[in-house]
Amino acid sequence: MLNILSFSSLPSAETGQLAAAIQTANDTTTSLQSIGTWWMWLAFFTIVLVVLAIDLIFVGGGKQHRVSLKEAGSWSLVWVSLALSFGAGLWFYLDAHYTREFANTKTMEYLTGYLIEKSLAVDNVFVWLMLFNFFAIPLELQKRVLTYGVLGAIILRTIMIFAGVWLIAHFHWLLYVFGAFLLLTGIKMWWMADKQIDLNNNPLLNWFKRHFAISDHLEGERFFVVVNGVKLMTPLFLALIMVEISDIIFAVDSIPAIFAITSDPFIVLTSNIFAILGLRAMYFLLADIADRFAYIKYGLALVLIFIGVKMLLIDIYKIPIGVSLTTVAFLIGGSVLISWIKTKPAASGIE
């Protein structure tokens, strides 16, 4: 189990020393120590359950509800505000119980992890959009698939994060494996950024088509249908399978990336989960303007390359967390700005 430490009742001098000890342990990424106390974990999971219920009940409303751009934008703002509020609360707590420097460092780790995961989630959203277009899933039916997709992503990331923290604590050399993997993934993403994915030749999708009976058309929100005594998988369920598989693929990219920032399980998990809580709202927000983000893959590729290099250099030179946060924000913000400028619709007018 994780060594969850609670120091709120200790004298300030001892608290500062223990804060430094935690930071040193995290810098070497060989400890399972965490700033999370039992009540902080309990509060976090309670918040997650509550906001998940709100998301599932209110975002999209009833069955086959078409989420409007305004509705998706409003809820996206709510989720981002919630994540930033959590970060602010974390800073105030750490500042009151530890040291100002420690509070600044941990909060920047949280924000950097959140920004990395949120940015990579944008690419995941575009893959979902491609899948829904391929399977001809109408917007009002996509909500059901995305519900399971987000729930699956939360469960999967929670398992992978705790497993990853344990592995890194016991096998430090894995950081170099993760670093090399992210570096190569970033290079590949840059190389493939302007290439289209042909789902007709996707081996996994073709495998499902060969081994399972699939209906030719949708049956509302149903995942399975019985025709002439034969149970058939609907295209909606096949889309769900591909969405879940895409979650796994993107988790393999994003989770190692945050270990370059911190090994504190509380920071890793909270930043990751808060980043994906509003994925459904973000999907509906970006669905109609995906073409305006033509260059974001290049920004994401550079982020992965930077994080990969950071991990490979971890025992030689530790890049300050402030530099990491600034670099990631600059790369993502720059790619979004360039995309927005380059894809700006031409002004119509009569000369």
CSV table of C-alpha atoms in Angstrom, one decimal:
chain,number,residue,atom,x,y,z
A,1,MET,CA,0.0,0.0,0.0
A,2,LEU,CA,1.0,3.6,-0.4
A,3,ASN,CA,2.8,5.3,2.4
A,4,ILE,CA,0.2,8.0,3.0
A,5,LEU,CA,1.6,10.6,5.4
A,6,SER,CA,-0.2,13.1,7.5
A,7,PHE,CA,1.9,15.8,9.2
A,8,SER,CA,-0.7,18.5,10.0
A,9,SER,CA,-0.2,18.0,13.8
A,10,LEU,CA,3.6,18.3,13.8
A,11,PRO,CA,5.6,21.5,14.6
A,12,SER,CA,6.2,23.7,11.7
A,13,ALA,CA,10.0,23.0,11.7
A,14,GLU,CA,9.5,19.3,11.6
A,15,THR,CA,6.8,19.8,9.0
A,16,GLY,CA,9.2,21.7,6.8
A,17,GLN,CA,11.8,19.0,7.1
A,18,LEU,CA,9.3,16.3,6.2
A,19,ALA,CA,8.1,18.3,3.3
A,20,ALA,CA,11.7,18.5,2.1
A,21,ALA,CA,12.0,14.7,2.6
A,22,ILE,CA,8.9,14.0,0.5
A,23,GLN,CA,10.2,16.3,-2.2
A,24,THR,CA,13.6,14.6,-2.2
A,25,ALA,CA,12.0,11.2,-2.4
A,26,ASN,CA,9.8,12.3,-5.3
A,27,ASP,CA,12.8,13.8,-7.1
A,28,THR,CA,14.5,10.5,-7.1
A,29,THR,CA,11.2,8.8,-8.1
A,30,THR,CA,12.0,5.8,-5.9
A,31,SER,CA,9.4,6.3,-3.1
A,32,LEU,CA,5.7,5.6,-2.7
A,33,GLN,CA,5.4,8.6,-0.3
A,34,SER,CA,2.5,11.0,-1.1
A,35,ILE,CA,1.2,14.2,0.2
A,36,GLY,CA,-2.3,12.7,0.2
A,37,THR,CA,-3.7,11.9,3.7
A,38,TRP,CA,-6.6,9.5,4.1
A,39,TRP,CA,-9.1,12.3,4.2
A,40,MET,CA,-7.7,13.9,1.1
A,41,TRP,CA,-8.1,10.7,-0.8
A,42,LEU,CA,-11.6,10.3,0.6
A,43,ALA,CA,-12.5,13.9,-0.4
A,44,PHE,CA,-11.1,13.4,-3.9
A,45,PHE,CA,-13.0,10.2,-4.6
A,46,THR,CA,-16.2,11.8,-3.2
A,47,ILE,CA,-15.8,14.8,-5.5
A,48,VAL,CA,-15.2,12.5,-8.5
A,49,LEU,CA,-18.4,10.5,-7.7
A,50,VAL,CA,-20.5,13.6,-7.3
A,51,VAL,CA,-19.2,15.3,-10.5
A,52,LEU,CA,-19.6,12.1,-12.4
A,53,ALA,CA,-23.2,11.9,-11.4
A,54,ILE,CA,-23.7,15.5,-12.4
A,55,ASP,CA,-22.0,14.9,-15.7
A,56,LEU,CA,-24.0,11.8,-16.5
A,57,ILE,CA,-27.3,13.3,-15.4
A,58,PHE,CA,-27.1,16.8,-16.7
A,59,VAL,CA,-24.6,16.9,-19.6
A,60,GLY,CA,-26.8,15.7,-22.5
A,61,GLY,CA,-29.9,15.3,-20.4
A,62,GLY,CA,-32.2,12.4,-21.4
A,63,LYS,CA,-31.9,9.8,-24.1
A,64,GLN,CA,-30.7,10.7,-27.5
A,65,HIS,CA,-30.4,14.3,-26.5
A,66,ARG,CA,-28.3,16.4,-29.0
A,67,VAL,CA,-25.8,18.4,-26.9
A,68,SER,CA,-25.6,22.0,-28.2
A,69,LEU,CA,-22.4,23.9,-28.6
A,70,LYS,CA,-23.4,26.4,-25.9
A,71,GLU,CA,-24.2,23.6,-23.5
A,72,ALA,CA,-21.0,21.8,-24.1
A,73,GLY,CA,-19.0,25.0,-23.8
A,74,SER,CA,-20.7,25.9,-20.5
A,75,TRP,CA,-20.0,22.5,-19.0
A,76,SER,CA,-16.4,22.5,-20.3
A,77,LEU,CA,-15.9,25.7,-18.4
A,78,VAL,CA,-17.3,24.2,-15.3
A,79,TRP,CA,-15.0,21.2,-15.4
A,80,VAL,CA,-11.9,23.3,-16.0
A,81,SER,CA,-12.9,25.7,-13.2
A,82,LEU,CA,-13.4,22.7,-10.9
A,83,ALA,CA,-9.9,21.4,-11.7
A,84,LEU,CA,-8.3,24.8,-11.1
A,85,SER,CA,-10.2,25.2,-7.9
A,86,PHE,CA,-8.9,21.9,-6.7
A,87,GLY,CA,-5.4,23.0,-7.5
A,88,ALA,CA,-6.0,26.3,-5.6
A,89,GLY,CA,-7.3,24.3,-2.6
A,90,LEU,CA,-4.3,22.0,-2.7
A,91,TRP,CA,-1.9,25.1,-2.7
A,92,PHE,CA,-3.7,26.7,0.3
A,93,TYR,CA,-3.6,23.4,2.3
A,94,LEU,CA,0.1,22.8,1.5
A,95,ASP,CA,1.1,26.4,2.2
A,96,ALA,CA,-0.7,26.3,5.6
A,97,HIS,CA,0.8,22.9,6.7
A,98,TYR,CA,4.2,22.8,5.0
A,99,THR,CA,6.2,25.5,3.3
A,100,ARG,CA,5.5,28.1,0.5
A,101,GLU,CA,8.1,26.6,-1.8
A,102,PHE,CA,6.7,23.1,-1.2
A,103,ALA,CA,3.2,24.3,-2.0
A,104,ASN,CA,4.3,26.0,-5.2
A,105,THR,CA,6.2,22.9,-6.4
A,106,LYS,CA,3.4,20.5,-5.7
A,107,THR,CA,0.7,22.7,-7.2
A,108,MET,CA,2.8,23.3,-10.4
A,109,GLU,CA,3.3,19.5,-10.6
A,110,TYR,CA,-0.5,19.1,-10.5
A,111,LEU,CA,-1.1,21.8,-13.1
A,112,THR,CA,1.6,20.5,-15.4
A,113,GLY,CA,0.1,17.0,-15.2
A,114,TYR,CA,-3.4,18.3,-15.8
A,115,LEU,CA,-2.3,20.3,-18.8
A,116,ILE,CA,-0.4,17.4,-20.3
A,117,GLU,CA,-3.4,15.0,-19.9
A,118,LYS,CA,-5.9,17.6,-21.1
A,119,SER,CA,-3.9,18.3,-24.2
A,120,LEU,CA,-3.4,14.6,-25.1
A,121,ALA,CA,-7.2,14.1,-24.5
A,122,VAL,CA,-7.8,16.6,-27.3
A,123,ASP,CA,-6.1,14.1,-29.7
A,124,ASN,CA,-8.2,11.3,-28.2
A,125,VAL,CA,-11.3,13.4,-28.9
A,126,PHE,CA,-10.4,13.7,-32.5
A,127,VAL,CA,-10.0,9.9,-32.8
A,128,TRP,CA,-13.4,9.5,-31.3
A,129,LEU,CA,-14.8,11.9,-33.8
A,130,MET,CA,-13.2,9.9,-36.6
A,131,LEU,CA,-14.7,6.6,-35.2
A,132,PHE,CA,-18.2,8.0,-34.9
A,133,ASN,CA,-18.0,9.4,-38.5
A,134,PHE,CA,-16.8,6.0,-39.8
A,135,PHE,CA,-19.6,4.1,-38.1
A,136,ALA,CA,-22.1,6.8,-39.0
A,137,ILE,CA,-23.2,7.3,-35.3
A,138,PRO,CA,-25.5,10.3,-35.1
A,139,LEU,CA,-24.6,13.0,-32.5
A,140,GLU,CA,-27.6,12.2,-30.3
A,141,LEU,CA,-26.4,8.5,-29.9
A,142,GLN,CA,-22.8,9.3,-29.3
A,143,LYS,CA,-23.5,10.3,-25.7
A,144,ARG,CA,-24.2,6.7,-24.7
A,145,VAL,CA,-20.9,5.5,-26.1
A,146,LEU,CA,-19.0,8.4,-24.5
A,147,THR,CA,-20.5,7.7,-21.1
A,148,TYR,CA,-19.0,4.2,-21.1
A,149,GLY,CA,-15.8,5.6,-22.7
A,150,VAL,CA,-15.2,8.1,-19.9
A,151,LEU,CA,-16.0,5.7,-17.1
A,152,GLY,CA,-13.7,3.1,-18.7
A,153,ALA,CA,-11.0,5.8,-19.0
A,154,ILE,CA,-11.2,6.7,-15.3
A,155,ILE,CA,-11.1,3.1,-14.1
A,156,LEU,CA,-8.3,2.2,-16.5
A,157,ARG,CA,-6.1,5.2,-15.5
A,158,THR,CA,-6.6,4.6,-11.8
A,159,ILE,CA,-5.4,1.0,-12.1
A,160,MET,CA,-2.5,1.9,-14.5
A,161,ILE,CA,-1.4,4.9,-12.3
A,162,PHE,CA,-1.1,2.9,-9.1
A,163,ALA,CA,0.6,0.0,-11.0
A,164,GLY,CA,3.0,2.5,-12.6
A,165,VAL,CA,3.9,4.2,-9.3
A,166,TRP,CA,4.6,0.9,-7.7
A,167,LEU,CA,6.7,-0.3,-10.7
A,168,ILE,CA,8.8,2.9,-10.8
A,169,ALA,CA,9.3,2.8,-7.1
A,170,HIS,CA,10.8,-0.7,-7.4
A,171,PHE,CA,12.4,-0.5,-10.8
A,172,HIS,CA,13.9,2.9,-11.4
A,173,TRP,CA,15.3,2.0,-14.8
A,174,LEU,CA,11.7,1.9,-16.1
A,175,LEU,CA,11.9,5.7,-16.3
A,176,TYR,CA,14.4,5.3,-19.1
A,177,VAL,CA,12.1,2.9,-20.9
A,178,PHE,CA,9.2,5.3,-20.6
A,179,GLY,CA,11.4,8.2,-21.7
A,180,ALA,CA,12.6,6.4,-24.8
A,181,PHE,CA,9.0,5.3,-25.6
A,182,LEU,CA,7.7,8.9,-25.3
A,183,LEU,CA,10.5,10.2,-27.4
A,184,LEU,CA,9.8,7.7,-30.2
A,185,THR,CA,6.1,8.2,-29.9
A,186,GLY,CA,6.5,12.0,-30.2
A,187,ILE,CA,8.7,11.6,-33.3
A,188,LYS,CA,6.2,9.2,-34.8
A,189,MET,CA,3.3,11.6,-34.0
A,190,TRP,CA,5.1,14.4,-35.8
A,191,TRP,CA,5.8,12.2,-38.8
A,192,MET,CA,2.2,11.0,-39.0
A,193,ALA,CA,0.5,14.3,-38.1
A,194,ASP,CA,-0.7,15.1,-41.6
A,195,LYS,CA,-1.5,11.5,-42.6
A,196,GLN,CA,-5.1,10.1,-42.6
A,197,ILE,CA,-6.0,6.9,-40.8
A,198,ASP,CA,-7.8,4.3,-42.9
A,199,LEU,CA,-10.2,2.5,-40.6
A,200,ASN,CA,-11.2,0.2,-43.5
A,201,ASN,CA,-7.8,-1.5,-43.2
A,202,ASN,CA,-7.6,-1.5,-39.5
A,203,PRO,CA,-6.6,-5.0,-38.5
A,204,LEU,CA,-8.4,-5.0,-35.1
A,205,LEU,CA,-11.6,-3.8,-36.6
A,206,ASN,CA,-11.4,-6.4,-39.4
A,207,TRP,CA,-10.8,-9.0,-36.7
A,208,PHE,CA,-14.0,-8.2,-35.0
A,209,LYS,CA,-15.9,-8.2,-38.2
A,210,ARG,CA,-14.6,-11.7,-39.0
A,211,HIS,CA,-15.3,-13.2,-35.6
A,212,PHE,CA,-18.5,-11.6,-34.6
A,213,ALA,CA,-22.0,-11.3,-36.1
A,214,ILE,CA,-22.6,-7.6,-36.7
A,215,SER,CA,-25.9,-6.0,-37.8
A,216,ASP,CA,-25.8,-3.8,-40.9
A,217,HIS,CA,-27.5,-0.8,-39.2
A,218,LEU,CA,-28.1,0.9,-35.9
A,219,GLU,CA,-30.9,-0.1,-33.5
A,220,GLY,CA,-31.2,3.1,-31.5
A,221,GLU,CA,-29.2,3.0,-28.3
A,222,ARG,CA,-29.1,-0.8,-28.3
A,223,PHE,CA,-25.7,-2.5,-28.3
A,224,PHE,CA,-27.2,-5.9,-29.3
A,225,VAL,CA,-30.2,-7.1,-31.3
A,226,VAL,CA,-31.6,-10.5,-32.0
A,227,VAL,CA,-32.5,-11.3,-35.6
A,228,ASN,CA,-34.0,-14.7,-36.6
A,229,GLY,CA,-32.8,-16.1,-33.3
A,230,VAL,CA,-29.2,-14.8,-33.8
A,231,LYS,CA,-27.7,-12.3,-31.4
A,232,LEU,CA,-26.0,-9.5,-33.4
A,233,MET,CA,-23.6,-6.8,-32.3
A,234,THR,CA,-24.7,-3.4,-33.5
A,235,PRO,CA,-22.4,-0.8,-35.0
A,236,LEU,CA,-22.9,1.2,-31.8
A,237,PHE,CA,-21.3,-1.5,-29.7
A,238,LEU,CA,-18.5,-1.9,-32.2
A,239,ALA,CA,-17.9,1.9,-31.9
A,240,LEU,CA,-17.8,1.5,-28.1
A,241,ILE,CA,-15.2,-1.2,-28.3
A,242,MET,CA,-13.0,1.0,-30.5
A,243,VAL,CA,-13.4,3.9,-28.2
A,244,GLU,CA,-12.3,1.8,-25.2
A,245,ILE,CA,-9.3,0.6,-27.2
A,246,SER,CA,-8.4,4.1,-28.0
A,247,ASP,CA,-8.6,4.9,-24.3
A,248,ILE,CA,-6.0,2.2,-23.6
A,249,ILE,CA,-3.7,3.5,-26.4
A,250,PHE,CA,-3.8,7.1,-25.2
A,251,ALA,CA,-3.4,6.0,-21.5
A,252,VAL,CA,-0.2,4.3,-22.5
A,253,ASP,CA,1.1,7.7,-23.8
A,254,SER,CA,-0.3,10.0,-21.2
A,255,ILE,CA,0.4,8.2,-17.9
A,256,PRO,CA,4.2,7.7,-18.5
A,257,ALA,CA,4.4,11.3,-19.4
A,258,ILE,CA,3.2,12.5,-16.0
A,259,PHE,CA,5.8,10.3,-14.3
A,260,ALA,CA,8.4,12.7,-15.7
A,261,ILE,CA,6.7,15.4,-13.6
A,262,THR,CA,6.2,13.6,-10.3
A,263,SER,CA,5.9,10.2,-8.8
A,264,ASP,CA,3.5,11.3,-6.1
A,265,PRO,CA,0.4,9.1,-6.6
A,266,PHE,CA,-1.9,11.7,-5.3
A,267,ILE,CA,-0.7,14.4,-7.7
A,268,VAL,CA,-0.6,11.9,-10.6
A,269,LEU,CA,-4.1,10.5,-10.1
A,270,THR,CA,-5.9,13.8,-9.3
A,271,SER,CA,-4.4,15.7,-12.2
A,272,ASN,CA,-5.2,12.8,-14.6
A,273,ILE,CA,-8.8,12.2,-13.4
A,274,PHE,CA,-9.7,15.9,-13.3
A,275,ALA,CA,-8.4,16.2,-16.9
A,276,ILE,CA,-10.7,13.5,-18.2
A,277,LEU,CA,-13.8,14.2,-16.1
A,278,GLY,CA,-15.1,16.7,-18.7
A,279,LEU,CA,-14.2,14.7,-21.7
A,280,ARG,CA,-17.8,14.3,-22.9
A,281,ALA,CA,-18.4,18.0,-22.8
A,282,MET,CA,-15.1,18.7,-24.5
A,283,TYR,CA,-15.9,16.2,-27.2
A,284,PHE,CA,-19.2,17.9,-28.0
A,285,LEU,CA,-17.5,21.3,-27.9
A,286,LEU,CA,-14.8,20.3,-30.4
A,287,ALA,CA,-16.9,18.1,-32.6
A,288,ASP,CA,-17.9,21.0,-34.9
A,289,ILE,CA,-14.6,22.8,-35.0
A,290,ALA,CA,-12.1,19.9,-35.2
A,291,ASP,CA,-10.8,21.3,-38.5
A,292,ARG,CA,-9.6,24.4,-36.7
A,293,PHE,CA,-7.0,22.4,-34.8
A,294,ALA,CA,-5.0,21.2,-37.8
A,295,TYR,CA,-1.6,21.8,-36.2
A,296,ILE,CA,-2.2,20.6,-32.6
A,297,LYS,CA,-0.7,17.2,-33.3
A,298,TYR,CA,2.6,18.9,-33.9
A,299,GLY,CA,2.4,20.6,-30.6
A,300,LEU,CA,1.5,17.3,-28.8
A,301,ALA,CA,4.4,15.6,-30.6
A,302,LEU,CA,6.8,18.3,-29.3
A,303,VAL,CA,5.4,17.9,-25.8
A,304,LEU,CA,5.9,14.1,-25.9
A,305,ILE,CA,9.5,14.6,-27.2
A,306,PHE,CA,10.2,17.2,-24.4
A,307,ILE,CA,8.8,14.9,-21.7
A,308,GLY,CA,10.7,11.9,-23.1
A,309,VAL,CA,14.0,13.9,-23.0
A,310,LYS,CA,13.2,15.1,-19.5
A,311,MET,CA,12.8,11.5,-18.3
A,312,LEU,CA,16.0,10.3,-20.0
A,313,LEU,CA,17.9,13.2,-18.3
A,314,ILE,CA,16.3,12.7,-14.9
A,315,ASP,CA,19.5,11.3,-13.2
A,316,ILE,CA,21.7,13.9,-15.0
A,317,TYR,CA,19.7,17.1,-14.8
A,318,LYS,CA,16.3,17.7,-13.3
A,319,ILE,CA,14.5,20.2,-15.3
A,320,PRO,CA,12.7,22.6,-12.9
A,321,ILE,CA,8.9,22.1,-12.7
A,322,GLY,CA,8.3,25.7,-13.6
A,323,VAL,CA,10.3,25.3,-16.8
A,324,SER,CA,8.3,22.1,-17.6
A,325,LEU,CA,4.9,23.8,-17.0
A,326,THR,CA,5.9,26.9,-19.1
A,327,THR,CA,7.3,24.7,-22.0
A,328,VAL,CA,4.2,22.5,-22.1
A,329,ALA,CA,1.9,25.5,-22.0
A,330,PHE,CA,3.9,27.3,-24.7
A,331,LEU,CA,3.9,24.3,-27.1
A,332,ILE,CA,0.2,23.5,-26.7
A,333,GLY,CA,-0.9,27.2,-26.7
A,334,GLY,CA,1.4,27.9,-29.7
A,335,SER,CA,0.0,25.0,-31.7
A,336,VAL,CA,-3.6,26.0,-31.0
A,337,LEU,CA,-2.9,29.6,-32.0
A,338,ILE,CA,-1.1,28.6,-35.2
A,339,SER,CA,-4.0,26.3,-36.0
A,340,TRP,CA,-6.6,29.0,-35.4
A,341,ILE,CA,-4.7,31.5,-37.6
A,342,LYS,CA,-3.9,29.1,-40.4
A,343,THR,CA,-7.4,27.7,-40.6
A,344,LYS,CA,-9.3,31.0,-40.3
A,345,PRO,CA,-12.1,31.1,-42.8
A,346,ALA,CA,-11.5,33.5,-45.7
A,347,ALA,CA,-13.5,36.7,-45.4
A,348,SER,CA,-16.2,36.9,-48.0
A,349,GLY,CA,-16.7,40.1,-49.8
A,350,ILE,CA,-17.2,41.8,-53.2
A,351,GLU,CA,-14.2,43.5,-54.7
